[in-house]
PDB file of C-alpha atoms in Angstrom:
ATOM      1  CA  UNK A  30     -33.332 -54.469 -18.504  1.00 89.00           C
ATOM      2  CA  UNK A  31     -33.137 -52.127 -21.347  1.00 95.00           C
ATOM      3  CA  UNK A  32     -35.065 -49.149 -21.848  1.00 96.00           C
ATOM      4  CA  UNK A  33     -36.920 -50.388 -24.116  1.00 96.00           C
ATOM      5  CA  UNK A  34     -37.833 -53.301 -22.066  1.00 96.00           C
ATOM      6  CA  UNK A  35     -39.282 -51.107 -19.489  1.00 97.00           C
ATOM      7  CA  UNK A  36     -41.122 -49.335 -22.080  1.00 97.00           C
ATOM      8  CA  UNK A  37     -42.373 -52.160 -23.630  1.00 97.00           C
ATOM      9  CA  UNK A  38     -44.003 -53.085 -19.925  1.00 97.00           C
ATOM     10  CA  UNK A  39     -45.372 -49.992 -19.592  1.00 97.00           C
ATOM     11  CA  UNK A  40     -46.772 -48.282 -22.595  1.00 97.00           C
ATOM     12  CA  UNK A  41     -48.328 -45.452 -20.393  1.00 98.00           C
ATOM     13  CA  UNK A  42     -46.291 -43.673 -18.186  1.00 98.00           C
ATOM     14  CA  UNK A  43     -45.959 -40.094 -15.878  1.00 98.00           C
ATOM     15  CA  UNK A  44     -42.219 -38.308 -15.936  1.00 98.00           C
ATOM     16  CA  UNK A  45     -41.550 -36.231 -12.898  1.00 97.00           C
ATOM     17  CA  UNK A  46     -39.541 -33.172 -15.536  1.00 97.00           C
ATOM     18  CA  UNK A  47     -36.588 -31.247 -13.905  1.00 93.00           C
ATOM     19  CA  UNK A  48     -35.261 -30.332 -17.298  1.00 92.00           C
ATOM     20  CA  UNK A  49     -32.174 -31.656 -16.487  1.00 94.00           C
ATOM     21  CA  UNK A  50     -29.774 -33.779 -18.661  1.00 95.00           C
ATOM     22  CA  UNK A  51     -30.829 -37.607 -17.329  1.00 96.00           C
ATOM     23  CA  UNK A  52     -34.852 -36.525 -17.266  1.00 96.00           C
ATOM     24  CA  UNK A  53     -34.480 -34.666 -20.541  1.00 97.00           C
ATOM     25  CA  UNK A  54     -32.988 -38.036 -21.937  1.00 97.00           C
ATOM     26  CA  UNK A  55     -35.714 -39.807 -20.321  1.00 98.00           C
ATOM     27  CA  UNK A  56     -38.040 -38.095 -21.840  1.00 98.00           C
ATOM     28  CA  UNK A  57     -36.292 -38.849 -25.570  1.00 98.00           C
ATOM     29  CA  UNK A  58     -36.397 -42.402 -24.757  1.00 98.00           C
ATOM     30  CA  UNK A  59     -40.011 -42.617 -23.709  1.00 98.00           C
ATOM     31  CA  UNK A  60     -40.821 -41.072 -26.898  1.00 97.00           C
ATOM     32  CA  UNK A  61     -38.923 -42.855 -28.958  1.00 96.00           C
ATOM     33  CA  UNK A  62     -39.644 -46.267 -27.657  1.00 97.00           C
ATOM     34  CA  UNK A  63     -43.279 -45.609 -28.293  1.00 96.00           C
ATOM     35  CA  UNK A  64     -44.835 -44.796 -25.339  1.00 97.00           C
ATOM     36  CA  UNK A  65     -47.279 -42.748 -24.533  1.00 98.00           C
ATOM     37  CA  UNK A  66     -45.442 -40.360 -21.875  1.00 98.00           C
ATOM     38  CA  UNK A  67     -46.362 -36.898 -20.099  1.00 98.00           C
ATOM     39  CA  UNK A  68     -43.691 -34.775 -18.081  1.00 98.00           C
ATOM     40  CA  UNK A  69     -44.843 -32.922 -15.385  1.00 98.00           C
ATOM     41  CA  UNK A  70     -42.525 -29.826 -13.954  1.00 98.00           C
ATOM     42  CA  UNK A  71     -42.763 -29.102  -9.834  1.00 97.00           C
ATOM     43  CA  UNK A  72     -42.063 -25.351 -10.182  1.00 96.00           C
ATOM     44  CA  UNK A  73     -41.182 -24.654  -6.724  1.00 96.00           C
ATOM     45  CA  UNK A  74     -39.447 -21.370  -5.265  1.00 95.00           C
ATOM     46  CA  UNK A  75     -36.119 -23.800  -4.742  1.00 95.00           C
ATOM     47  CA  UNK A  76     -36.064 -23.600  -8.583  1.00 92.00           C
ATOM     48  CA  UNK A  77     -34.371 -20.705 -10.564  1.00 92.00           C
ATOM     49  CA  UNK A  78     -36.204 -19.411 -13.315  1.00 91.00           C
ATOM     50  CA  UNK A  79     -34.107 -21.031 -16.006  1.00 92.00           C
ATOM     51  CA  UNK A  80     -35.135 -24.312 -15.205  1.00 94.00           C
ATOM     52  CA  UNK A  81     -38.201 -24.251 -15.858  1.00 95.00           C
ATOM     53  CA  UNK A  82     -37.524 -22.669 -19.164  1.00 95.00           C
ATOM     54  CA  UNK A  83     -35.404 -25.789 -20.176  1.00 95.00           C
ATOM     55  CA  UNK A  84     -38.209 -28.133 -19.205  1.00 96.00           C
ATOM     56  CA  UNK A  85     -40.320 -26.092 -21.539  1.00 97.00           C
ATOM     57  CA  UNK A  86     -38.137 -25.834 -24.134  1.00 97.00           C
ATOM     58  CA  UNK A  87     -37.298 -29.754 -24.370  1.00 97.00           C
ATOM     59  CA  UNK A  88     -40.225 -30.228 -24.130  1.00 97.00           C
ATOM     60  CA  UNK A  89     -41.506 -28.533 -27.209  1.00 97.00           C
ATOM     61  CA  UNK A  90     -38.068 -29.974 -29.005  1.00 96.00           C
ATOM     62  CA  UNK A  91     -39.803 -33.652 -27.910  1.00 97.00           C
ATOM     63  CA  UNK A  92     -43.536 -32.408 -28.881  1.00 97.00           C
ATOM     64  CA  UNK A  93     -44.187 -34.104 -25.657  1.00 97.00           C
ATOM     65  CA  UNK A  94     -47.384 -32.638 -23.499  1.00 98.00           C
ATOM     66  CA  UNK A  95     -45.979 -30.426 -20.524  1.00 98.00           C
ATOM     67  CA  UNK A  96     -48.202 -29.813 -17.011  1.00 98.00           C
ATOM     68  CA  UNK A  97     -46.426 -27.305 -14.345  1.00 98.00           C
ATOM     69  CA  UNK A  98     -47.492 -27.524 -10.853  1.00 97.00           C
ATOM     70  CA  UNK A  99     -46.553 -24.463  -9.081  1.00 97.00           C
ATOM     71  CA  UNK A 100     -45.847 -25.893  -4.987  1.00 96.00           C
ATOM     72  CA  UNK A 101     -45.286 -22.944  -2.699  1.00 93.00           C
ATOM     73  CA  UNK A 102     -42.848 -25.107  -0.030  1.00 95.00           C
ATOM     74  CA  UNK A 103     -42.351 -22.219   1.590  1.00 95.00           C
ATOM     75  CA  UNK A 104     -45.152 -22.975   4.152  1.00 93.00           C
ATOM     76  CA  UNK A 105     -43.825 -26.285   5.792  1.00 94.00           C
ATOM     77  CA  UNK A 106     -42.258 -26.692   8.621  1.00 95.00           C
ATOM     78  CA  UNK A 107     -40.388 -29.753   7.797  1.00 95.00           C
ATOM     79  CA  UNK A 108     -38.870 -28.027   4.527  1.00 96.00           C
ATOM     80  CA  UNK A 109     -37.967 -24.430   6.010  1.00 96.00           C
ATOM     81  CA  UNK A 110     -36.622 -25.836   9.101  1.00 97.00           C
ATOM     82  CA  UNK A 111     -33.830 -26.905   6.418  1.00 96.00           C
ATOM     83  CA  UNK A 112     -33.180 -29.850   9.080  1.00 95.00           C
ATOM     84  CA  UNK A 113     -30.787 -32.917   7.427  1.00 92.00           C
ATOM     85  CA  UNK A 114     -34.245 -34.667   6.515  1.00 92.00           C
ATOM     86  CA  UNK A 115     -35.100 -31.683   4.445  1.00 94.00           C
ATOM     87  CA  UNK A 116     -34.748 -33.346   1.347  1.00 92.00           C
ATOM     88  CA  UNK A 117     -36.840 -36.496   1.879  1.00 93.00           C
ATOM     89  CA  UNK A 118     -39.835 -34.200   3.225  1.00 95.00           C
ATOM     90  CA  UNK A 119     -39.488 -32.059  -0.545  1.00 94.00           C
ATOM     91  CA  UNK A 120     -38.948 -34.831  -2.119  1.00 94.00           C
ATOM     92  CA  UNK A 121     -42.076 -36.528  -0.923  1.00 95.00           C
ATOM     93  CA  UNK A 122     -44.461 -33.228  -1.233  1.00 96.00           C
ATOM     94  CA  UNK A 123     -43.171 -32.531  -4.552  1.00 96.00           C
ATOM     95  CA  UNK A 124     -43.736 -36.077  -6.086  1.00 96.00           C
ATOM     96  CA  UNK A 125     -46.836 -36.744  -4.489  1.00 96.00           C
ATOM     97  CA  UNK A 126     -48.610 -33.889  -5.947  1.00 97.00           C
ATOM     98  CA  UNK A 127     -46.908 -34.965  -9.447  1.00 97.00           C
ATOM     99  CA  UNK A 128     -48.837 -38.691  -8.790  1.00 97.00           C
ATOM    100  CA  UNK A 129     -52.013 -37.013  -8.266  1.00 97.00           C
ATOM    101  CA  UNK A 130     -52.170 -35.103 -10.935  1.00 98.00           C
ATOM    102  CA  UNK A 131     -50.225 -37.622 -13.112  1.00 98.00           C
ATOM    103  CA  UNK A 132     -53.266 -40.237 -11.765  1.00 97.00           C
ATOM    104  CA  UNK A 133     -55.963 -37.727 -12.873  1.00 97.00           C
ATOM    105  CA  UNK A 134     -54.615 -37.534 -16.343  1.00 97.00           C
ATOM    106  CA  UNK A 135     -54.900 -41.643 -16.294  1.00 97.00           C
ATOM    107  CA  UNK A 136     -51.330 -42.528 -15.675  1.00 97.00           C
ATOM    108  CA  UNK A 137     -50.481 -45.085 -12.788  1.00 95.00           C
ATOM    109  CA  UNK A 138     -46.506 -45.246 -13.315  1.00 97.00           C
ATOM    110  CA  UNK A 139     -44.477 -42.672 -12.796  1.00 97.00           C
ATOM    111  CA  UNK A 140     -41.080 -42.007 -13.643  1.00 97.00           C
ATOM    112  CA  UNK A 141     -37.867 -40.202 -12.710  1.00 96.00           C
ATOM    113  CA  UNK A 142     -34.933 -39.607 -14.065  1.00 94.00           C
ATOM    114  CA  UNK A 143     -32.038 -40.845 -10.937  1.00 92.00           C
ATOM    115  CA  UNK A 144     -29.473 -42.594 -12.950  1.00 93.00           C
ATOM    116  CA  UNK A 145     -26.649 -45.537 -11.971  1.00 90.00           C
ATOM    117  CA  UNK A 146     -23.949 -43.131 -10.853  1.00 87.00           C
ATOM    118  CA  UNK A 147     -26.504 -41.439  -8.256  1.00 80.00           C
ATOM    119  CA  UNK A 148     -25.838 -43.131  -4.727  1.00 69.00           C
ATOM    120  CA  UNK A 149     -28.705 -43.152  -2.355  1.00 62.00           C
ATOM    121  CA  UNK A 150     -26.134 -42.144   0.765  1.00 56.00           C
ATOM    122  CA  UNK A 151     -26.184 -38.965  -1.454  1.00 55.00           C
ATOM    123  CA  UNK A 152     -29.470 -38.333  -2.099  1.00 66.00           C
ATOM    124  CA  UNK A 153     -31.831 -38.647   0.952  1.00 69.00           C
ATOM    125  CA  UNK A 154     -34.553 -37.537  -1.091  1.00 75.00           C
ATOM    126  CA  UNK A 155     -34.603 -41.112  -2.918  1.00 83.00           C
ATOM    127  CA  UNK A 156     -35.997 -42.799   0.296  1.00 87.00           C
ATOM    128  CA  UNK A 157     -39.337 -40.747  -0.344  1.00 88.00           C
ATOM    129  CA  UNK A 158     -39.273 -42.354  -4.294  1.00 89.00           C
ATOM    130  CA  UNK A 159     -39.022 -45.638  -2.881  1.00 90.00           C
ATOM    131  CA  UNK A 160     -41.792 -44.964  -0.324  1.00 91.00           C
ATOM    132  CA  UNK A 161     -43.968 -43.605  -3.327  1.00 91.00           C
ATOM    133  CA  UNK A 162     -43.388 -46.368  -6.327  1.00 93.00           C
ATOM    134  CA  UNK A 163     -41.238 -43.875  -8.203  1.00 95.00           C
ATOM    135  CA  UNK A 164     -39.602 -45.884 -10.763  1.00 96.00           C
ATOM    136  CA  UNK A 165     -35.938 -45.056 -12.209  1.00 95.00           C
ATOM    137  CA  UNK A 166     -35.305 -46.909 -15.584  1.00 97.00           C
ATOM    138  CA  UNK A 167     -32.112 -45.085 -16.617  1.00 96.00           C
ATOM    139  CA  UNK A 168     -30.822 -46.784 -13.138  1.00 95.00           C
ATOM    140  CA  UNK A 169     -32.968 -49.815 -14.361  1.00 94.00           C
ATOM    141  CA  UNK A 170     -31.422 -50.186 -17.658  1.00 96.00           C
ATOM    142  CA  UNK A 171     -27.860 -49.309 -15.938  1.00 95.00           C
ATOM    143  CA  UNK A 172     -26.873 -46.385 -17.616  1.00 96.00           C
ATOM    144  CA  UNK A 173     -24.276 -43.866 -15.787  1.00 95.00           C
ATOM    145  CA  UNK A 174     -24.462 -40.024 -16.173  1.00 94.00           C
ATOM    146  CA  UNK A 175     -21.659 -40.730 -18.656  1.00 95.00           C
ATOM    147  CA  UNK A 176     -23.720 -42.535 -21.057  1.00 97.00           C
ATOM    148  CA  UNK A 177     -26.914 -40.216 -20.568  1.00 97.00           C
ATOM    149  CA  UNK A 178     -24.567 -37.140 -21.471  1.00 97.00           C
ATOM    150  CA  UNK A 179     -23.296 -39.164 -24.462  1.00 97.00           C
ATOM    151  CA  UNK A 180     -26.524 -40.636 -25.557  1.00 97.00           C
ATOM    152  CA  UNK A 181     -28.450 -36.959 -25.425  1.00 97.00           C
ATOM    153  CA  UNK A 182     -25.732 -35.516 -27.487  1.00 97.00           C
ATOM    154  CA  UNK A 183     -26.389 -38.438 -30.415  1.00 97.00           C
ATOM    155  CA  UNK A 184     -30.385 -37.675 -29.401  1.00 96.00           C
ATOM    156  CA  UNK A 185     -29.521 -33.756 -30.403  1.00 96.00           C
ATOM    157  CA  UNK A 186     -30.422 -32.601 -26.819  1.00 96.00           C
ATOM    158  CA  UNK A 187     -29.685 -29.502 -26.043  1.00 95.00           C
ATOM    159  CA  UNK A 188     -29.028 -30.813 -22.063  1.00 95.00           C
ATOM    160  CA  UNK A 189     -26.197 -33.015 -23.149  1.00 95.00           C
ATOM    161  CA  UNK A 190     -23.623 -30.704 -21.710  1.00 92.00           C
ATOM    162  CA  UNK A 191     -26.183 -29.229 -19.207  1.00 91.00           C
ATOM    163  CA  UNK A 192     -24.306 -28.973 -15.790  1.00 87.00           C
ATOM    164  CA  UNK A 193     -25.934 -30.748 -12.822  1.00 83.00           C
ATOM    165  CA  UNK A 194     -27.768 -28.238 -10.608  1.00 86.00           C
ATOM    166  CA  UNK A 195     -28.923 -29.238  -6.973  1.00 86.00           C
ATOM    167  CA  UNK A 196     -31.760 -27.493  -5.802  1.00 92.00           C
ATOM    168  CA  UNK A 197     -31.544 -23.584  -4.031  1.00 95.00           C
ATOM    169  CA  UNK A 198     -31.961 -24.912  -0.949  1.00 95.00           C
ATOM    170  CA  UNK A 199     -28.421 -26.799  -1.061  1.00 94.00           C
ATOM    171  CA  UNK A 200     -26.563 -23.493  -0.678  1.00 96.00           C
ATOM    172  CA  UNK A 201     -28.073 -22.763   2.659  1.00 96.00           C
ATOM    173  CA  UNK A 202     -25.879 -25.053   5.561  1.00 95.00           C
ATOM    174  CA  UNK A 203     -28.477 -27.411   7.136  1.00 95.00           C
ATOM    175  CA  UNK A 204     -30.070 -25.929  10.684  1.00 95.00           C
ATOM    176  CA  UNK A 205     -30.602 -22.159   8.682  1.00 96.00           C
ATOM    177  CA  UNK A 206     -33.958 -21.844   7.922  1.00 96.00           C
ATOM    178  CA  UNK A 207     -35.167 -21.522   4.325  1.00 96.00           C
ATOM    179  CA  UNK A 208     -36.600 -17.785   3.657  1.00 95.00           C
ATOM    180  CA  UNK A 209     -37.744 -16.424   0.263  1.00 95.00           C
ATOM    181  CA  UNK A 210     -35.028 -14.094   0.562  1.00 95.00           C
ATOM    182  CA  UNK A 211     -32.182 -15.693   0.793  1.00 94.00           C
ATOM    183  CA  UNK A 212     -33.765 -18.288  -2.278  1.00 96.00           C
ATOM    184  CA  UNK A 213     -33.970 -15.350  -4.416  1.00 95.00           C
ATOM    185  CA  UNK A 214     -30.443 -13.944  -3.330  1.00 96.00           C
ATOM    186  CA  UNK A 215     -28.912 -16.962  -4.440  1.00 96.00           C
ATOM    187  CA  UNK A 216     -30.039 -17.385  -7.681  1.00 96.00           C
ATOM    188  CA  UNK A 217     -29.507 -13.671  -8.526  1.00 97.00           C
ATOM    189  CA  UNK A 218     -26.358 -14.572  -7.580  1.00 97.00           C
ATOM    190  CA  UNK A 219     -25.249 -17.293  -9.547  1.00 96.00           C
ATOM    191  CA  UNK A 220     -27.445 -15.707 -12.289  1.00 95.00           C
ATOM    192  CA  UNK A 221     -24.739 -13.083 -12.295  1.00 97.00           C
ATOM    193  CA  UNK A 222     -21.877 -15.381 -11.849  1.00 97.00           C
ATOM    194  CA  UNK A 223     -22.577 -17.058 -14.978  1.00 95.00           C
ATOM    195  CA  UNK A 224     -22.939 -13.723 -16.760  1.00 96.00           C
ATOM    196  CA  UNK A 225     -19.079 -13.738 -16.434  1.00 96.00           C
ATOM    197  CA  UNK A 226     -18.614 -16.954 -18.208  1.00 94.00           C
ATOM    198  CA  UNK A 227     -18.502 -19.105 -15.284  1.00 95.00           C
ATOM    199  CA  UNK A 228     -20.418 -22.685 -15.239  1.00 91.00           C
ATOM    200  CA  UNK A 229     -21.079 -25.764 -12.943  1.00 89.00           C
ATOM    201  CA  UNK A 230     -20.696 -24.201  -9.893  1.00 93.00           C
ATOM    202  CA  UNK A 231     -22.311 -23.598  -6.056  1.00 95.00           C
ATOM    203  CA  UNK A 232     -22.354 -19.931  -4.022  1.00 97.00           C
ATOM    204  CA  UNK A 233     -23.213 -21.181  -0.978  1.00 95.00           C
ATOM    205  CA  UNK A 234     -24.603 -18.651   1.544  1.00 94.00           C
ATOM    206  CA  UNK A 235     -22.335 -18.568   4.940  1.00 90.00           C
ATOM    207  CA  UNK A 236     -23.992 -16.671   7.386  1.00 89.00           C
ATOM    208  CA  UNK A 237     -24.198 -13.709   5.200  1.00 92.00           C
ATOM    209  CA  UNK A 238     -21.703 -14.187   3.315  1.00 96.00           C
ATOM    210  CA  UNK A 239     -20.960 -15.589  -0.360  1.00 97.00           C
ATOM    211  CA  UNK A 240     -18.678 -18.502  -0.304  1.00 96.00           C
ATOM    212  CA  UNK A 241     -18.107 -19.810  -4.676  1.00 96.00           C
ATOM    213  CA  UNK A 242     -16.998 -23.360  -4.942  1.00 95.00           C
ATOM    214  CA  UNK A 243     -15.307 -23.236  -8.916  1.00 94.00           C
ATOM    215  CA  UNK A 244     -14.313 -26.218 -10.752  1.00 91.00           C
ATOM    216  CA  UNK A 245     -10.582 -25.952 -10.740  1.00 91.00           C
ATOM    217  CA  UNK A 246      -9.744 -24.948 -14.100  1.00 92.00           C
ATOM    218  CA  UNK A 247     -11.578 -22.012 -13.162  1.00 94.00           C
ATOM    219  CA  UNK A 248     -10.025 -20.458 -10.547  1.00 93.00           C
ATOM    220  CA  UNK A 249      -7.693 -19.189 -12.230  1.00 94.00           C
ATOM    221  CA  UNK A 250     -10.224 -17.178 -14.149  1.00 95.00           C
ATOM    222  CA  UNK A 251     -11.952 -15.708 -10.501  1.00 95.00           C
ATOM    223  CA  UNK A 252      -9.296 -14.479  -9.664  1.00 94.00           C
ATOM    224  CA  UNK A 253      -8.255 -12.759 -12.969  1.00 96.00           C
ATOM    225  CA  UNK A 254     -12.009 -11.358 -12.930  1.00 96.00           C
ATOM    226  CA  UNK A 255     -11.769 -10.814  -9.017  1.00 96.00           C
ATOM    227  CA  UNK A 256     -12.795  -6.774  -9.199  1.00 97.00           C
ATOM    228  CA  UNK A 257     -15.801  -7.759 -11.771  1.00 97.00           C
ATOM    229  CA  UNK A 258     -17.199 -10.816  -8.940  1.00 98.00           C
ATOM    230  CA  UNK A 259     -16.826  -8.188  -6.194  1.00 97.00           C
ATOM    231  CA  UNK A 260     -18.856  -5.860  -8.135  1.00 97.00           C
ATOM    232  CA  UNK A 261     -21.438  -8.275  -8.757  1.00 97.00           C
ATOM    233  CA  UNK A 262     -21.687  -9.642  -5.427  1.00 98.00           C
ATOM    234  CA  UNK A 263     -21.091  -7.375  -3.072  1.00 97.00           C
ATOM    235  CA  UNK A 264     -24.618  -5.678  -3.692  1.00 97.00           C
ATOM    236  CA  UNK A 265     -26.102  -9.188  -2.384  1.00 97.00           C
ATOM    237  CA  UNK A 266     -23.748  -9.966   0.562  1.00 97.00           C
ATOM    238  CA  UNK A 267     -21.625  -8.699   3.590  1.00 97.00           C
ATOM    239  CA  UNK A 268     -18.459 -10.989   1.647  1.00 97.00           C
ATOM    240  CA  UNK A 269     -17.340 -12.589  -0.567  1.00 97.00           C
ATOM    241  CA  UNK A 270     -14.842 -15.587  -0.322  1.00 96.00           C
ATOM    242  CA  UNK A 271     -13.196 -18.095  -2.791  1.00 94.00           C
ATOM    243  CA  UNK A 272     -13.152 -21.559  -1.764  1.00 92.00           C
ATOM    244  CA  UNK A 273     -10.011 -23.342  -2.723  1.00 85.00           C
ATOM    245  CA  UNK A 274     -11.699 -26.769  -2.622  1.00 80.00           C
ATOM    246  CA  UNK A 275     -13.367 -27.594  -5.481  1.00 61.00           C
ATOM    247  CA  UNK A 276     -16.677 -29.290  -4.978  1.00 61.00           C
ATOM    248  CA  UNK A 277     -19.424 -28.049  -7.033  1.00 53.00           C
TER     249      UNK A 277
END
């Protein structure tokens, strides 16, 4: 099946937006296939600010009607506990409020933008888009990360070379409990990593401590900068410690 195809079999559909490189090109393709397509944006405190921003921002590129659902998560139970079901219990609050709303605005398919390279033994979440009728066309239609990266570029995306970006929440080892504070500690954090030129990488939170996972070429780089990280970092945690396995 080709994305087209799918379009072609449904003319009217709902996009669950993370403004992310495979839903941004989702999006595109929607669009330019013909159908008539809304994106809705789950803007949840496991979110940093910038992603939202994207979402917008593509979708004003696309001309392509925007709703964002603010979801304070904060409040369950079965998310907080940050237990190794976690993601299938967000996954399933945050979509089902986008199909509502997606069903009030007249649409009865929606979409999302999991790709061929994702593997469900890495993604518990997609158990709850099964449960729910969430369908994935880019996985569909076969295409890889590789070829969404490479068609977005020819597309004039902006989110072509977009790094992937798990949710907050991933930074906190499963079994700690998920506080506001320690959401808004990590982003500031990585918000200020990246202000030193550093991209596509974690600072995972280690029982106060920061612990930065760097692609390779980079590490080099952290520890050139190592006095300007401290500075940065420091202010948010008891540590800070390099990991010297790359896995981002």
């Amino acid at each position: 099946m080709t994305l087209q195809d799918f379009f072609d079999r449904h003319p009217a559909v709902a996009l669950a937006f993370s403004g992310g490189a495979d839903s941004a090109y989702l999006l595109y393709a929607a669009k330019a296939a013909g159908a008539q397509v809304h994106a809705y944006f789950a803007d949840t405190p496991l979110q940093p600010r910038f992603e939202l921003s994207d979402a917008v921002s593509v979708a004003r590129q696309l001309a392509v009607p925007l709703t964002v659902l603010p979801l304070d998560l904060l409040h369950e139970p079965s998310i907080t506990q940050n237990q190794p079901d976690r993601c299938y219990y967000c996954k399933m609050r945050i979509f089902s409020a986008i199909a509502r709303a997606a069903w009030k605005d007249g649409f009865t398919m929606l979409m999302d933008g999991t790709n061929a390279s994702d593997s469900a033994s890495d993604r518990p979440g997609m158990r709850a888009l099964q449960e729910l009728s969430v369908a994935s066309p880019l996985r569909l239609a076969g295409l890889t990360k590789a070829d969404v990266r490479r068609l977005s570029k020819e597309a004039g995306l902006f989110t072509w070379e977009k790094p992937a970006f798990a949710c907050l929440a991933t930074r906190i080892p499963t079994g700690v409990p998920l506080t506001p504070e320690a959401l808004q500690i990590t982003e500031a954090a990585e918000a200020r990593l990246a202000s030193l030129g550093f991209s596509d990488f974690r600072i995972r939170f280690l029982d106060g401590a920061a612990r930065i996972q760097l692609k390779a070429e980079q590490l080099p780089r952290a520890l050139e900068r190592r006095t300007d990280i401290l500075d940065i970092l420091l202010p948010l945690y008891r540590a800070v410690m390099l990991d010297l396995e790359v896995r981002p």
